[in-house]
Amino acid sequence: MRLYSLSVLYKGDPKVLLLKAAFDVSCFSFFQRASVQEFLTFTSQLIVERSQLGTRASVKEQGERGQCPEVPTAAPASSCLCPGVLDDFSRQVPRSEWPSGSPGTISYTALDGYLSKYQVGHPPR
């Protein structure tokens, strides 16, 4: 299974905020990459928005398992496929930054490393 994105989101009230994300869309053509990245972000936010706090949700599309966000109570959401990401993020980024954070304001650089680490049979280019 190829992992295209790894996102940390905060389920606030009334909306879900993207706090940080890493993407590997190198297998798509140059002209498709921005659209694919935008789609992955939108889909992640939509899944987290529709999930209850403290639960996990998965999505299957054409036989492939997609996002599997974990929506813990009072914490950012992260993929359950990648253990340790959420704990690491929670240790490095103060909780006070989550409700108003964004990819540009959150200082967390480990997602790219996690994305590479959890590629299964498809190392990034």
Coordinates of C-alpha atoms in Angstrom, one line a residue:
M1 CA 0.0 0.0 0.0
R2 CA 1.3 3.4 -0.9
L3 CA 0.9 6.2 1.6
Y4 CA 0.3 9.6 -0.2
S5 CA -0.2 11.8 2.8
L6 CA 0.1 12.0 6.5
S7 CA -1.9 14.7 8.2
V8 CA -2.4 16.0 11.7
L9 CA -5.8 17.7 12.2
Y10 CA -7.6 19.3 15.1
K11 CA -11.3 18.7 15.4
G12 CA -12.5 22.0 16.7
D13 CA -15.9 23.5 17.0
P14 CA -17.3 24.2 14.4
K15 CA -14.6 23.1 11.9
V16 CA -11.6 20.8 11.5
L17 CA -8.2 22.5 11.2
L18 CA -5.2 21.1 9.3
L19 CA -2.3 21.6 11.7
K20 CA 0.5 19.9 9.7
A21 CA 0.8 17.6 6.7
A22 CA 3.3 15.7 4.6
F23 CA 2.7 14.5 1.1
D24 CA 4.3 12.1 -1.4
V25 CA 2.5 12.8 -4.7
S26 CA 5.6 12.2 -6.8
C27 CA 4.0 9.3 -8.7
F28 CA 1.5 11.7 -10.2
S29 CA 2.3 14.0 -13.1
F30 CA 3.6 17.5 -12.3
F31 CA 0.3 19.1 -13.4
Q32 CA -1.8 16.8 -11.2
R33 CA 0.2 17.1 -7.9
A34 CA -1.4 20.2 -6.6
S35 CA -4.9 18.9 -7.3
V36 CA -4.2 15.5 -5.7
Q37 CA -2.7 17.2 -2.6
E38 CA -5.8 19.4 -2.3
F39 CA -8.0 16.4 -2.6
L40 CA -6.1 14.5 0.1
T41 CA -6.4 17.5 2.4
F42 CA -10.1 17.9 1.7
T43 CA -10.8 14.2 2.2
S44 CA -8.9 14.0 5.5
Q45 CA -10.8 17.0 6.8
L46 CA -14.1 15.6 5.7
I47 CA -13.5 12.2 7.3
V48 CA -12.4 13.8 10.6
E49 CA -15.3 16.2 10.5
R50 CA -17.7 13.2 10.2
S51 CA -16.0 11.1 12.8
Q52 CA -16.9 11.1 16.5
L53 CA -14.2 12.0 19.0
G54 CA -12.4 9.0 20.4
T55 CA -13.3 6.7 17.4
R56 CA -11.5 5.5 14.3
A57 CA -12.9 5.5 10.8
S58 CA -11.8 4.0 7.6
V59 CA -12.8 4.5 4.0
K60 CA -12.6 2.1 1.1
E61 CA -12.7 3.3 -2.5
Q62 CA -12.6 0.7 -5.3
G63 CA -11.2 -2.0 -3.0
E64 CA -8.4 0.2 -1.6
R65 CA -8.3 1.3 2.0
G66 CA -7.9 5.1 2.2
Q67 CA -7.6 7.4 5.1
C68 CA -7.9 5.9 8.6
P69 CA -7.9 8.9 10.9
E70 CA -8.1 8.5 14.7
V71 CA -10.1 11.2 16.3
P72 CA -9.1 11.2 20.0
T73 CA -10.8 13.4 22.5
A74 CA -9.1 16.9 22.9
A75 CA -6.2 16.1 20.7
P76 CA -5.2 16.4 17.1
A77 CA -6.2 13.6 14.7
S78 CA -3.7 11.4 13.1
S79 CA -3.6 8.3 11.0
C80 CA -4.0 5.1 12.9
L81 CA -1.8 3.4 10.3
C82 CA 1.2 5.2 11.7
P83 CA 1.7 4.5 15.4
G84 CA 3.6 7.2 17.4
V85 CA 2.8 10.1 15.1
L86 CA 0.1 11.5 17.4
D87 CA 2.1 11.0 20.6
D88 CA 5.1 12.6 19.1
F89 CA 3.1 15.6 17.8
S90 CA 1.4 16.0 21.2
R91 CA 4.8 16.0 23.0
Q92 CA 6.4 18.6 20.6
V93 CA 3.5 21.0 19.9
P94 CA 1.8 22.7 22.9
R95 CA -1.9 22.0 23.2
S96 CA -2.6 25.7 23.4
E97 CA -1.5 26.0 19.7
W98 CA -4.0 23.4 18.3
P99 CA -7.3 25.4 18.3
S100 CA -5.8 28.2 16.2
G101 CA -2.9 26.4 14.4
S102 CA -2.2 26.0 10.7
P103 CA 0.6 24.4 8.7
G104 CA 2.3 27.8 8.6
T105 CA 2.2 28.4 12.3
I106 CA 2.8 24.9 13.7
S107 CA 6.5 24.1 14.1
Y108 CA 6.7 20.3 13.7
T109 CA 9.1 18.8 11.1
A110 CA 8.8 15.0 11.8
L111 CA 5.9 14.2 9.4
D112 CA 8.1 13.9 6.3
G113 CA 10.2 11.3 8.2
Y114 CA 7.2 9.4 9.4
L115 CA 5.8 9.4 5.8
S116 CA 9.0 7.9 4.5
K117 CA 9.1 5.4 7.4
Y118 CA 5.6 4.0 6.9
Q119 CA 5.8 3.6 3.1
V120 CA 5.1 -0.2 2.6
G121 CA 6.8 -1.5 -0.4
H122 CA 6.9 1.9 -2.1
P123 CA 9.8 4.1 -0.8
P124 CA 9.5 7.7 -1.8
R125 CA 11.4 8.9 -4.9

